[in-house]
Coordinates of C-alpha atoms in Angstrom, one line a residue:
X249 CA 30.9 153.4 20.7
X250 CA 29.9 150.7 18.6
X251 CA 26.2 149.4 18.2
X252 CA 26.8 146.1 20.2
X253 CA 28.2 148.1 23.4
X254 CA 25.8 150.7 23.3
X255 CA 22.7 148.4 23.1
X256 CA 24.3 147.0 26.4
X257 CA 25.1 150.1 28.1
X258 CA 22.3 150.5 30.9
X259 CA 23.8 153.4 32.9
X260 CA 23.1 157.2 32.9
X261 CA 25.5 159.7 32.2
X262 CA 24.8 163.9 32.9
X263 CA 25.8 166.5 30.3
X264 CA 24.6 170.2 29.7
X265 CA 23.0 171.4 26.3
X266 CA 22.6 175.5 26.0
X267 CA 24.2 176.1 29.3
X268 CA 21.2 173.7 31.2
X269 CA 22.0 170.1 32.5
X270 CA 20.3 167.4 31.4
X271 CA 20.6 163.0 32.1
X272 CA 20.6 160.6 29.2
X273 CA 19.5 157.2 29.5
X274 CA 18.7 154.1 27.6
X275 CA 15.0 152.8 28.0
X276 CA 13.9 149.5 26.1
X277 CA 17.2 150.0 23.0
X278 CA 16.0 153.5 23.0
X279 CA 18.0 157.0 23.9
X280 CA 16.1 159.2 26.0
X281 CA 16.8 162.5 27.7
X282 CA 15.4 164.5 30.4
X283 CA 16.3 168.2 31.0
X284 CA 16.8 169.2 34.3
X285 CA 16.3 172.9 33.7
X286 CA 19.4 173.3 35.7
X287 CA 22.0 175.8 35.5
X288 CA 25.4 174.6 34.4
X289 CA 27.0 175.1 38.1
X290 CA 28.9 172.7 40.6
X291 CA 26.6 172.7 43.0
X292 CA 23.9 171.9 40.5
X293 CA 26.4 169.4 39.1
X294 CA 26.6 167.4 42.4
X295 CA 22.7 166.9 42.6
X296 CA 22.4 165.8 39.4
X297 CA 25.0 163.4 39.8
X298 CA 23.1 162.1 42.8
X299 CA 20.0 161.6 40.5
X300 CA 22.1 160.0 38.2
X301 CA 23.3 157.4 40.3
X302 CA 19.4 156.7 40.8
X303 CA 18.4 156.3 37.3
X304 CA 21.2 154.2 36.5
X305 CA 20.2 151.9 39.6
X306 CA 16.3 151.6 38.0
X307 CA 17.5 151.1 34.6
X308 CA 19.4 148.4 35.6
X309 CA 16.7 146.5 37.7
X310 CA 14.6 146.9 35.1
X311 CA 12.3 149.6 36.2
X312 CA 11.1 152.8 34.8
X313 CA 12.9 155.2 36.0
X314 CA 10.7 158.5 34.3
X315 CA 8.8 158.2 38.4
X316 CA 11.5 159.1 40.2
X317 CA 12.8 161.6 37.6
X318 CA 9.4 163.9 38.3
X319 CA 11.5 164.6 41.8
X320 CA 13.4 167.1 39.5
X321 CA 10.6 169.6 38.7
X322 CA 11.4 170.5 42.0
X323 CA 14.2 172.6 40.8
X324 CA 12.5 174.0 37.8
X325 CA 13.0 177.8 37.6
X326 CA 9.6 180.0 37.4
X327 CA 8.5 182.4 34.6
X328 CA 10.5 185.0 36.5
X329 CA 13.8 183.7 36.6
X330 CA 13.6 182.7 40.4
X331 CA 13.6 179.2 41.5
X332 CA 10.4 177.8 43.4
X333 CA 11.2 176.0 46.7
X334 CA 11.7 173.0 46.7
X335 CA 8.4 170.7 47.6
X336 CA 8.9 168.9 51.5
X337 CA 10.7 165.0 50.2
X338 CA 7.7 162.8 51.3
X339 CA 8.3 158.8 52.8
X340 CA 7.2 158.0 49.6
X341 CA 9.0 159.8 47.1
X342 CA 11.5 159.2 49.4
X343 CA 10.6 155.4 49.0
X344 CA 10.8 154.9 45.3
X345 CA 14.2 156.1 45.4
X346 CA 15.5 153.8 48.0
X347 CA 13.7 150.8 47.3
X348 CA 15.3 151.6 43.7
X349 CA 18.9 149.7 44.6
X350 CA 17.2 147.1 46.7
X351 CA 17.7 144.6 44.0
X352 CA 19.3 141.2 43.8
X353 CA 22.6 140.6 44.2
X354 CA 22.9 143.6 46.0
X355 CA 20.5 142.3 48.9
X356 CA 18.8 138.4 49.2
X357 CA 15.9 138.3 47.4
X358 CA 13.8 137.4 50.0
X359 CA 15.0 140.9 51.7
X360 CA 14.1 142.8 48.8
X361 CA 10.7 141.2 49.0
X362 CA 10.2 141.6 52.5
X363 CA 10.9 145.6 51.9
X364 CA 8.9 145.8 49.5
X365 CA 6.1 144.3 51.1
X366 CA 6.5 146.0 54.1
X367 CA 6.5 149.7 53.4
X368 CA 4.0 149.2 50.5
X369 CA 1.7 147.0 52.3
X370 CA 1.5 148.8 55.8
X371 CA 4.0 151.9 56.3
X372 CA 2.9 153.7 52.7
X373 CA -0.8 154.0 53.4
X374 CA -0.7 155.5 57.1
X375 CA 2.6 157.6 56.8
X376 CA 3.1 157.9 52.8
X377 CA 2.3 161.8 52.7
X378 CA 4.6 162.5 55.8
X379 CA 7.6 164.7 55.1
X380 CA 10.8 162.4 55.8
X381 CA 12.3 164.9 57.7
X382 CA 8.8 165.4 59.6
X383 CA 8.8 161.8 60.9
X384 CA 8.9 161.2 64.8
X385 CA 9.1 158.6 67.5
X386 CA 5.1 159.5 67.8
X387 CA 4.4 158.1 64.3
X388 CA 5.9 155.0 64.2
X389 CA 4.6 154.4 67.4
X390 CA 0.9 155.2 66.7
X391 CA 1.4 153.2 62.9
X392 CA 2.7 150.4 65.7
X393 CA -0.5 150.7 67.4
X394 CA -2.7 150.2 64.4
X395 CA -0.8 147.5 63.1
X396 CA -1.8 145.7 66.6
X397 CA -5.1 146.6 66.8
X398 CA -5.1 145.1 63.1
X399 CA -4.2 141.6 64.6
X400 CA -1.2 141.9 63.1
X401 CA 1.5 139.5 65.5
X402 CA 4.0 141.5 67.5
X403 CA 6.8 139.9 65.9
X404 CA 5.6 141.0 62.4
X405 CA 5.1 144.4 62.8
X406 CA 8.6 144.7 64.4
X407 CA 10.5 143.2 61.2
X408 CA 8.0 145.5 59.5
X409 CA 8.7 149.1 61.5
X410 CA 12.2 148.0 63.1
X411 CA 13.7 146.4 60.1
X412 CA 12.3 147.1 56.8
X413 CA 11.3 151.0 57.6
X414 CA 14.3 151.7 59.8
X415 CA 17.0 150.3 57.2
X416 CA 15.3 152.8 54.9
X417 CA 15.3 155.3 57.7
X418 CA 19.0 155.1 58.2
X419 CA 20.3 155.2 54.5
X420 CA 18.0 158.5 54.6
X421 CA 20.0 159.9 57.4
X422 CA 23.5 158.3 57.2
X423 CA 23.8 157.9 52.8
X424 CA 21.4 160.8 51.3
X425 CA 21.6 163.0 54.6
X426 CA 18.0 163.8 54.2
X427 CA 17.3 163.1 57.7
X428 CA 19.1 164.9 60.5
X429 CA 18.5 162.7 63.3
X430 CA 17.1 159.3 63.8
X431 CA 13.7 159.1 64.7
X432 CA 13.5 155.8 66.0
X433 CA 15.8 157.0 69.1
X434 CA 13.9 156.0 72.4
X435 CA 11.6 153.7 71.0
X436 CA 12.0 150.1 73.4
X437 CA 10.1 147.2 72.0
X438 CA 8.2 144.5 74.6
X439 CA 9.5 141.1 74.6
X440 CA 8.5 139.0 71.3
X441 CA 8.4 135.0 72.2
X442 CA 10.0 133.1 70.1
X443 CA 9.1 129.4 69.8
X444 CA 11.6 127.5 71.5
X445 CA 13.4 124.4 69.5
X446 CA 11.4 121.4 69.0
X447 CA 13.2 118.1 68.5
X448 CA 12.0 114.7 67.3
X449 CA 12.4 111.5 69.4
X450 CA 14.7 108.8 68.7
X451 CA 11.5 106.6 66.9
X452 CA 10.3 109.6 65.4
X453 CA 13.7 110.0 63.5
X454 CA 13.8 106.3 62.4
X455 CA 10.4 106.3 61.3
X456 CA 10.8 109.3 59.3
X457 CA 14.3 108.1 57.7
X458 CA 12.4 105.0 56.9
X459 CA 9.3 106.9 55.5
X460 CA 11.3 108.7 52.5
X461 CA 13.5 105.8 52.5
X462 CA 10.5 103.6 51.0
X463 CA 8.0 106.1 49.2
X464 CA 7.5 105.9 46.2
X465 CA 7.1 109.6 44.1
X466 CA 5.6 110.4 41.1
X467 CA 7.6 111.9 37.8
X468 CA 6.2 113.3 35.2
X469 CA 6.3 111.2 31.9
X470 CA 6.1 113.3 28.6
X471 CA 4.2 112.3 26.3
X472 CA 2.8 109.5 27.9
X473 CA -0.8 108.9 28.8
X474 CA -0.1 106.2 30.9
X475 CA -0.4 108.7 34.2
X476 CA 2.3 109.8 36.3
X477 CA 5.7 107.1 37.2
X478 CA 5.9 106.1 41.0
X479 CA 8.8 105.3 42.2
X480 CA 11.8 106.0 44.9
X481 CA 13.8 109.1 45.1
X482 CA 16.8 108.9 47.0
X483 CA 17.7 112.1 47.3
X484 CA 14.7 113.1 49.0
X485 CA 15.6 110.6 51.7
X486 CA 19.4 111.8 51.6
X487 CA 18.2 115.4 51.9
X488 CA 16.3 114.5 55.1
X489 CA 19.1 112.1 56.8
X490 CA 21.7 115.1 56.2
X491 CA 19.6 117.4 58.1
X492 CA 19.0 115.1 60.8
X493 CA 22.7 114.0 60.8
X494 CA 25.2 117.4 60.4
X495 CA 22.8 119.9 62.1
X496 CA 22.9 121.7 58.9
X497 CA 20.2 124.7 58.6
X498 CA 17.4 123.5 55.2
X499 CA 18.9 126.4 53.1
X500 CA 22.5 125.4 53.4
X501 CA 21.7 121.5 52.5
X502 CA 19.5 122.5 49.6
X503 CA 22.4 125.2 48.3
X504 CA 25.3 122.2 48.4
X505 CA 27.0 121.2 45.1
X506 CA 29.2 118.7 44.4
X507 CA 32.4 120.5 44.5
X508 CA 31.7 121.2 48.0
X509 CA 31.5 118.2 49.2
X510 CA 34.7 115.4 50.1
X511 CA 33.4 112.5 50.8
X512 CA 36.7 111.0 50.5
X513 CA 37.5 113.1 53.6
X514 CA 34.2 112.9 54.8
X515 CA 33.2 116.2 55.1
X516 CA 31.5 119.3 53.4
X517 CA 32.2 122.7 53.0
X518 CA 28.9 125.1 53.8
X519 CA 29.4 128.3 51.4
X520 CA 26.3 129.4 50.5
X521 CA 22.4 129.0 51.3
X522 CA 19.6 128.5 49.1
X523 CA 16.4 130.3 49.4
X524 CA 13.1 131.1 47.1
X525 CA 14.8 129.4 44.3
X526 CA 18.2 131.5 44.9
X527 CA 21.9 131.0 46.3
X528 CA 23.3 133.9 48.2
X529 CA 25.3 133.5 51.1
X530 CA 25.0 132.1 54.5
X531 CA 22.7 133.7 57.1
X532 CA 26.3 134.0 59.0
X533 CA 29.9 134.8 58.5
X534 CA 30.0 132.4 61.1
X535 CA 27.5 129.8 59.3
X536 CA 30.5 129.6 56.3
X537 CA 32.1 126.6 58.0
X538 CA 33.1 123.0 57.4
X539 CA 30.7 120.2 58.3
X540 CA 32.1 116.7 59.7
X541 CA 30.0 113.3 58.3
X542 CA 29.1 110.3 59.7
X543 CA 30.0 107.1 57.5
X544 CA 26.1 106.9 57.3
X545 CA 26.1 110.0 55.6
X546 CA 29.0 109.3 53.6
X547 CA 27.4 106.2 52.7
X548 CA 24.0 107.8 51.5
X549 CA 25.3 110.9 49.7
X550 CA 28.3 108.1 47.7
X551 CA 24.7 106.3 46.9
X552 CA 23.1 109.3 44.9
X553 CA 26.5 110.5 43.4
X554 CA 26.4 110.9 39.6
X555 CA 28.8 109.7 37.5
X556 CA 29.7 112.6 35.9
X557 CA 29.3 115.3 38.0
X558 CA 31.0 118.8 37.6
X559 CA 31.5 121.0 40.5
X560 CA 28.5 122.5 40.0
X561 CA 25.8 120.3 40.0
X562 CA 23.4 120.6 42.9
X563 CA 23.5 117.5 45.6
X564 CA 20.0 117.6 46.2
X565 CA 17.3 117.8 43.7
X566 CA 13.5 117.0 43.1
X567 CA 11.8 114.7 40.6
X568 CA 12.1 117.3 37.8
X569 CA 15.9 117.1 38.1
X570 CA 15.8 120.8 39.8
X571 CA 17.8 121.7 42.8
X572 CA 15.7 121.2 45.8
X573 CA 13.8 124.4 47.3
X574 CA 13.3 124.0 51.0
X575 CA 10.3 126.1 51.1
X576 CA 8.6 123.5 48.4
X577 CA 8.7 120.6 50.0
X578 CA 5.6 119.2 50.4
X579 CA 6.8 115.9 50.7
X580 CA 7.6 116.5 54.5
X581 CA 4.2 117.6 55.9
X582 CA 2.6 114.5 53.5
X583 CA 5.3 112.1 55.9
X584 CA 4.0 113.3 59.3
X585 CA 0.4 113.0 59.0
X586 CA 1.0 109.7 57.1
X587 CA 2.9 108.4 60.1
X588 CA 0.8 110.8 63.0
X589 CA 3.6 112.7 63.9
X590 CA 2.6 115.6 65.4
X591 CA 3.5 118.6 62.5
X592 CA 6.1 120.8 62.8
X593 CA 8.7 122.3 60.3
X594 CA 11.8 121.0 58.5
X595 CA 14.2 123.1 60.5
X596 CA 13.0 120.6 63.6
X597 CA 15.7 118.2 62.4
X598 CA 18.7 120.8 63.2
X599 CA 17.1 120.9 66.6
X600 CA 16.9 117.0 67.1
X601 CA 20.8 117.2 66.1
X602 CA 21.8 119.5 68.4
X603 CA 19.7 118.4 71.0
X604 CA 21.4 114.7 70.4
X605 CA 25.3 115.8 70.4
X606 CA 25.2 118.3 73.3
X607 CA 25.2 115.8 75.7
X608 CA 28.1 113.7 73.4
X609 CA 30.5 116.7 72.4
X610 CA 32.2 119.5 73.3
X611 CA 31.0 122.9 73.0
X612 CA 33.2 124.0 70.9
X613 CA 33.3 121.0 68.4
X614 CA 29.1 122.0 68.0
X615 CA 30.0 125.3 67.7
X616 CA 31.9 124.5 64.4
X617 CA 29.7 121.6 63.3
X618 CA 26.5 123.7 63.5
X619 CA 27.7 127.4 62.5
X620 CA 26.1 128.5 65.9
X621 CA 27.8 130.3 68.7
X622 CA 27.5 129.2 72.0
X623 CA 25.4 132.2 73.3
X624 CA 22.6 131.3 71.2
X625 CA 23.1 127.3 72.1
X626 CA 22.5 128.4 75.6
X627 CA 20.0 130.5 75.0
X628 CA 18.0 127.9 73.0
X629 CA 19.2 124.7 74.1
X630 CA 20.5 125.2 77.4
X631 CA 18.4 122.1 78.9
X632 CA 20.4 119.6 76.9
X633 CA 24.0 121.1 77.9
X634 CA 24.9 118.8 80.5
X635 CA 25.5 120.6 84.5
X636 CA 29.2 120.2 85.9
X637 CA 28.8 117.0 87.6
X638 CA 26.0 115.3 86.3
X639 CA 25.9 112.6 84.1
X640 CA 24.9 113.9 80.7
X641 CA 23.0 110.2 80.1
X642 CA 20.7 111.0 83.5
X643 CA 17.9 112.9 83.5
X644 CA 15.7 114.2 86.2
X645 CA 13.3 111.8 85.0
X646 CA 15.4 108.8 85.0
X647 CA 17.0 109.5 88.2
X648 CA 13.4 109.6 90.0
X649 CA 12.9 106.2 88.4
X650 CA 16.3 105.0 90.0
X651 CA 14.9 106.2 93.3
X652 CA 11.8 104.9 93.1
X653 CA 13.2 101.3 92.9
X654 CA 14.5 101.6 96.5
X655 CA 10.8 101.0 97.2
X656 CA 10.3 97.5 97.3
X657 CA 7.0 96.0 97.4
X658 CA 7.6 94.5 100.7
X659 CA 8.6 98.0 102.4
X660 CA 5.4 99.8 101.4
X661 CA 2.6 99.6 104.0
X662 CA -0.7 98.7 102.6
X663 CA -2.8 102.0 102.2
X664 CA -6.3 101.9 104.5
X665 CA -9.3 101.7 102.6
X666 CA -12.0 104.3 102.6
X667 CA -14.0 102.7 105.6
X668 CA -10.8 102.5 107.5
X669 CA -10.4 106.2 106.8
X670 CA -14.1 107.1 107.9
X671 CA -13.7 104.7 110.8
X672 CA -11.0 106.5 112.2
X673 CA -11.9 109.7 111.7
X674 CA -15.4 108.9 113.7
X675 CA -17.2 109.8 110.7
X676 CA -19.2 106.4 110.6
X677 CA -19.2 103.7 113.5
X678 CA -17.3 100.5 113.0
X679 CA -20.4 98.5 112.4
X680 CA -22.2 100.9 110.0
X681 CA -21.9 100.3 106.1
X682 CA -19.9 102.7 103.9
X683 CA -21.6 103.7 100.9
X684 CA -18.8 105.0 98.8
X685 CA -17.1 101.4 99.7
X686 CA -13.6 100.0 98.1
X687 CA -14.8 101.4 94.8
X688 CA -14.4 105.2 95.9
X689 CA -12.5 106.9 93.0
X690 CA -10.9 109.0 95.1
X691 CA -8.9 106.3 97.4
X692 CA -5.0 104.7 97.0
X693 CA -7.2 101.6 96.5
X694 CA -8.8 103.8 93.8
X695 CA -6.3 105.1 92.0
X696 CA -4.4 101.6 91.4
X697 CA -2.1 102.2 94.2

C-alpha cells in the first residue's frame, strides 16, 4: 500500500500474532495495535469483528477510540489459564459504543446532538451504572418522574426517554442483541399539547413584506473605519415573501439552490432542508415535492437572480454572502417588535399560507403544494377547511353580522331606564327619586345600547 493510501486509510482491520487476535488501527498518521488476548478461534473471530466495526466507526468521526477498546479486558484470560466472566455491559459502556456511529451523514446533525445531549445530560447520571440487560419499565418511569419534578416540560423529557434513549434501546435489542426484550413495553405517555398554528392577518402580512422590503442592513466593510454600510437586502425580503407565499417549511427555503428552481416554469423543486448550518434531507419523503409560484414570487426571486449562477449557489443568503440559516435570523424578531406585532416564530408564515388557500383550493392541490398530508391538515387546521355547504368566504362571525342588520333602528323598542325598571318592579314609588338615575353602569342606557 503506498504512503498516500495508507495515510488515508481510517478503518480497522483484525489479525492474530502468536496464535492471539489483535485490531490495528491508525490514530493521528500513527499505527497502533491493541491485543485482544484472544484465542485464534471463530467464535472469538466474530466478536472481534464486532469490535472492529466499532473502532473503525470512532476513528472515522474523529474520536478516540482506546475508551471503548477497555470493553475488551473483559475477555482477558487469568493467571490460570481460565477466562474471568465477563463484567455486566452497563447503559454507559453500552452508550459510548452506540453513540459511536451517530455521526453526520449517517443521522442529521441536529439528531446527533439531541442524542448526545440527552443521554449525557439526563439518562447517564440516574441510570449510567445500570446493567443494559437489567433495565425495566420501572426505571425509565421513575428517571421520568425526576425529570418532572425537575421542571423539566412533558414534551422534553418524552423526546428525551421516548426518542433519544429508546432508539438506543432498540439498536441494543434488535442490532447488537444485547437486550432480550424491550423494556419500554407498557409504558403509555399522557397527552403533550402542542401549540396549535398561529397565522398572521392580512395587514400583518403586508406590513411585514413591506418591513424587509424597506430596511436597510448593515455589512461589514473591511478595512474601513468608516462603521458598518446600511443598506437594503433583497433577499431577506424574498426569503420572507416565499414563506408567506408557497407554504414552504424555513428549512426547505433556506436549503434552495438555483438549480432547483424554474422560474421559467414557475415553480421549484423541494429536495433537501437546511438546518444548524447543514443540508440533509427533507423532514418527509413526502416533504420532497414540487412547489407551484405565484408571478409575485416569480417576480421577486427573477429580482435577486445572479448573473452567473451555477446550480449550486444558494437562493437565499445573508449580508456576508452565506446561505441563510433559519435559526439565525434575527432580523425577524427585530421586525415584529419594530412594528408591535405580537412575537411569534418564522414557521407562523407556513401557517398564514395554509390557513389562506384552504378556503381557495382543493385538498389535494395543498396536499402537494405544502408536503403535508391531509390527516395532519385536519388535525391542525381543520377550522379553515371549509364544511359541505357553506360558503368558505362566511364565517360565523360574518354571518352574525349579516343577521344583525335585519334589525333596523326603527324595529327595536327603546329599552326602559333604570327608574322605569324600579318603578315597575314596586321597588320605589313613581314620585320618589332614583339615586342610581340614567347614569347607572349597569343599564342598556348604560352600556350604549
Amino acid at each position: 500500500m503506498s504512503k498516500r493510501r495508507r495515510s488515508a486509510y481510517i478503518g480497522c482491520s483484525v489479525d492474530a500474532q502468536a496464535g492471539a487476535l489483535r485490531l490495528r488501527y491508525r490514530w493521528h498518521k500513527k499505527q497502533r495495535t491493541h491485543r485482544l488476548h484472544l484465542a485464534d478461534t471463530p467464535e472469538n473471530r466474530e466478536a472481534a469483528e464486532k469490535l472492529k466495526r466499532v473502532v473503525a466507526a470512532c476513528v472515522g468521526a474523529g474520536r478516540d477510540p482506546r475508551p471503548v477498546l477497555e470493553e475488551c479486558r473483559q475477555g482477558e484470560k487469568s493467571e490460570g489459564g481460565t477466562a474471568n466472566a465477563p463484567s455486566a455491559l452497563t447503559i454507559s459502556r453500552y452508550y459510548e459504543r452506540w453513540v459511536a456511529t451517530k455521526v453526520p451523514p449517517e443521522v442529521r446533525r441536529a439528531q446527533a446532538i439531541d442524542y448526545r445531549r440527552h443521554i449525557r445530560g439526563y439518562v447517564l447520571p440516574a441510570l449510567g451504572d445500570l446493567p443494559l440487560e437489567s433495565v425495566t419499565a420501572r426505571d425509565i418511569l421513575g428517571l421520568r418522574t425526576e425529570l418532572r419534578q425537575r421542571g423539566l416540560s412533558l414534551k422534553y423529557v418524552k423526546n428525551i426517554l421516548a426518542g433519544s434513549f429508546k432508539a438506543m434501546l432498540r439498536e441494543a435489542r434488535l442490532v447488537d442483541h444485547e437486550l432480550s426484550r424491550d423494556p419500554f413495553e407498557g409504558i403509555t405517555w399522557p397527552r403533550v399539547e402542542v401549540p396549535g398554528p398561529d397565522p398572521f392577518t392580512r395587514d400583518e402580512r403586508q406590513r411585514i413584506l413591506g418591513w424587509f422590503q424597506g430596511k436597510r442592513f448593515g455589512f461589514h466593510v473591511g478595512l474601513a473605519t468608516n462603521g458598518p454600510r446600511l443598506r437594503p437586502h433583497p433577499h431577506f425580503h424574498a426569503f420572507v415573501h416565499t414563506l408567506f407565499w408557497t407554504g414552504m417549511r424555513p428549512s426547505e427555503a433556506a436549503a434552495l439552490q438555483w438549480g432547483d428552481v424554474d422560474l421559467e416554469r414557475g415553480v421549484l423543486q423541494v429536495v433537501r432542508s437546511r438546518h444548524l448550518y447543514e443540508d440533509s434531507a427533507p423532514k418527509t419523503e413526502r416533504a420532497r415535492r414540487t412547489v407551484e409560484l405565484l408571478p409575485e414570487t416569480v417576480r421577486v426571486l427573477r429580482a435577486i437572480q445572479p448573473l452567473r449562477a451555477i446550480p449550486q449557489t444558494p437562493v437565499f443568503v445573508n449580508t456576508n454572502g452565506r446561505p441563510l440559516e433559519p435559526r439565525a435570523f434575527p432580523h425577524w424578531y427585530a421586525c415584529l417588535r419594530a412594528l408591535g406585532i405580537r412575537s411569534r416564530g418564522v414557521y407562523s408564515c407556513k401557517d398564514t399560507y395554509v390557513s389562506t388557500v384552504l378556503p381557495l383550493k382543493p385538498i389535494p392541490w395543498i396536499e402537494e403544494q405544502t408536503g403535508v398530508a391531509y390527516v395532519t391538515l385536519k388535525k391542525h387546521y381543520g377550522r379553515w377547511i371549509p364544511r359541505p355547504g357553506v360558503d368558505p368566504a362566511s364565517t360565523e362571525l360574518e354571518r352574525l353580522a349579516k343577521g344583525a342588520e335585519l334589525c333596523t333602528p326603527d324595529t327595536i323598542s327603546p329599552a326602559p331606564s333604570f327608574r322605569e325598571t324600579l318603578v315597575g318592579s314596586g321597588e320605589i314609588a313613581a314620585g320618589e327619586e332614583c339615586r342610581g338615575g340614567e347614569s347607572n353602569p349597569y343599564t342598556l342606557a348604560g352600556c350604549g345600547f
